[in-house]
Amino acid sequence: MAKQQKRGLKGYYMTTFLIGLGFFTMGLMDPLYDTYVPIFLARFVESKALIGAIMTFDNMLAIFLIPVFSAISDRTRTRIGRRMPFIVICLPVSAVAFGLIPYSALISLWLLIVLVFILNLFKQAVRGPVVALMPDMIPGDLRSEANGVINTMGGIATIVGTVGLARLMDIPINLPGLGPTTEILAFPVASVLVLVAVLLLFFFVKEKKAIGKVDSDKREPILHSLKVIFGEQDKSALFILLSLLFWFIGYQGILPFVGLYSTQILLTTSGTASLAAGMVGIAYAIFAIPSGIVAHRIGRKKTIRIALATLVVLLAVIYFHDPLTSSMSASLRQYTFWALLFGFGIFWVSVVTNSFPMLWQMSTYATVGIYTGLYYFFSQLASIISPPITGAFIDLFGFRAIFLYGSVSMLIAFILMGKVTRGEPEDDPLEQK
């Protein structure tokens, strides 16, 4: 342990980068999927409600598959490790399905739906094991900084996907019988990048070097582990999970609607409106690593609570942005709104980067996957229940209400985080042994 302390994260940069490739692949696929699959579906389906139902299918799968496969990976024992079998099987299948999606959209609706189902099934099954690989390989006291690096890679991938690869959709490629065809190229290119990432992960990340692998023969029954987690006298894990439920309720209630807010309240163009959410993404990519460093110095809980308190205030300010800036020029109103959302992104990434390491700190080698699955269960639950609630608030009180809704959600999360007493590096059960 002393040797690890001296090396710091520098001794794990390559491992962190390689594990981050798993996040990078998700960051490449997700924005392209969210942007273009509805366009492909619209070629066959007129009902926007049906398209929306198909698009929420991945969230429905995620809420069940991520916790289950995360927990199963805890109990998996193979020569190549416990997470790697899921990575080398599920990610390539996801990549192939993803690359074929635009071609299927030229053939039939049913082929498109089958590929969307296969993609989401395997992508959500592998997400938990990919994420759980990081705490397996990185010491507890370095996980906030490592998570910052990995989140930065995910943020960069999102930018690459939306700004770089998306441009390839306008480049025609010649298809037999169809001639020059657009809206295809980004998907197979992203698919190849995912396959390359899998090869790098497989050949250069060795799970035999996992932290705490002395417990590797111990296989906790999944239901028993859940009972222990929720039945503990110390309720820190439960309070973190409830807290993240509310901060994701706030986040998921705001981000899907900032584009509409921009066009309908600030009267921006549709093309410009997308930059509102982009401000959050840019801040996320820039400040993920600094937020991990700050938490390493002042503590994870303190960093998260400061960030949540700031988000409460920021969202309240954004609530009053429209009336307070009504006398300004349209461009100045737009820029101030972007600046506030950029600030939102800074403090949002401070919450996300450090909450996962707090949960992992409470786990053992045998239960890392279960804690990872619980994180995703609560965050995906928020993504399912929050947008309809926010939509109702908009119908009842107008667009500005989403920011007040978000502010209250962050305040509840702040209060719940105050009841958390564990999750700092010194609380890692592996380091107490």
C-alpha angles and dihedrals in degrees: 000000000000089000090052091050091053094048094047117182091323089079090056102040095108093046091047091049093049093048088047088062086075090058089043091059091052090048090053097048103039101063093043090049094048093047104041108026091070087052091051092047091050089064088069106019126058097183110093089196091059091047089050091050091052091047093053090052091090090056090051091051092045095056090059106027101046096056093042097048092040089056093043090053089056088062098041118108120185137144090260095047138263101282099034097070089061091046096050093045107034102037095053091048089049090049094051093046090048093050092051097049098091091047091051089052087064092055114039145332093240094054089049092050092047091053092045089052093049091047094051094042095055097033094054092042091057099040095082097047090047091053094043090055091075099061088043091060105030125068116249097248092056100046098097091055092042091049088052091055092047094047089050089055090050090050092049090050090053090052091046090049097047100036104026112027094033088065088062089067088075094054112095121226125193115250124186110263093002105062120202108010130180133199094056117079101076093062100056091041090053089046092056091049090053091052091050090051091052091053092050092048093048097048101038108031110073115191091198085080092057118142112254094010089150086091093053096115093055113096114189115204107248097232091045091052091050090049091051093048096051094035096055116122088228105067096194094118091050093049092049090051092049090046093052089047089060097042090050089047087057094045096045090047093057112034098058090055105042091089092055090044089054094051099040103036105024091031096225123157120265092249093051093044092070089064090070093070087036090065089061091048094049092050089047092055094045100045104036093093096043090050090056091049092050091051090050088057105039102021135268099257093049091048092050094047093048089050093048092048090051091049090053090056095040094052091048088053091049088051088062094039096097099053094037093053099037092110093051126093117271093249093050091049089051094048094049090050090052091048091054091049090049088055089048089055093052094056095035092060089049088061097044097043094055104035096070093052090050091057093043089051089064093051133083127220087268095054106036091106093050092053089047090052092049090052091054094043092058095040093048090046087057091050090055101044102034106062094056090048091049090048089055090050090052091050092049104037108013134254096300090066092076091072093050088047089052093047092053091047091053090048091055089048090050091053093048092049088057088069093057113105102171138050103088120121093259089058094061106125089213091061093048092061 
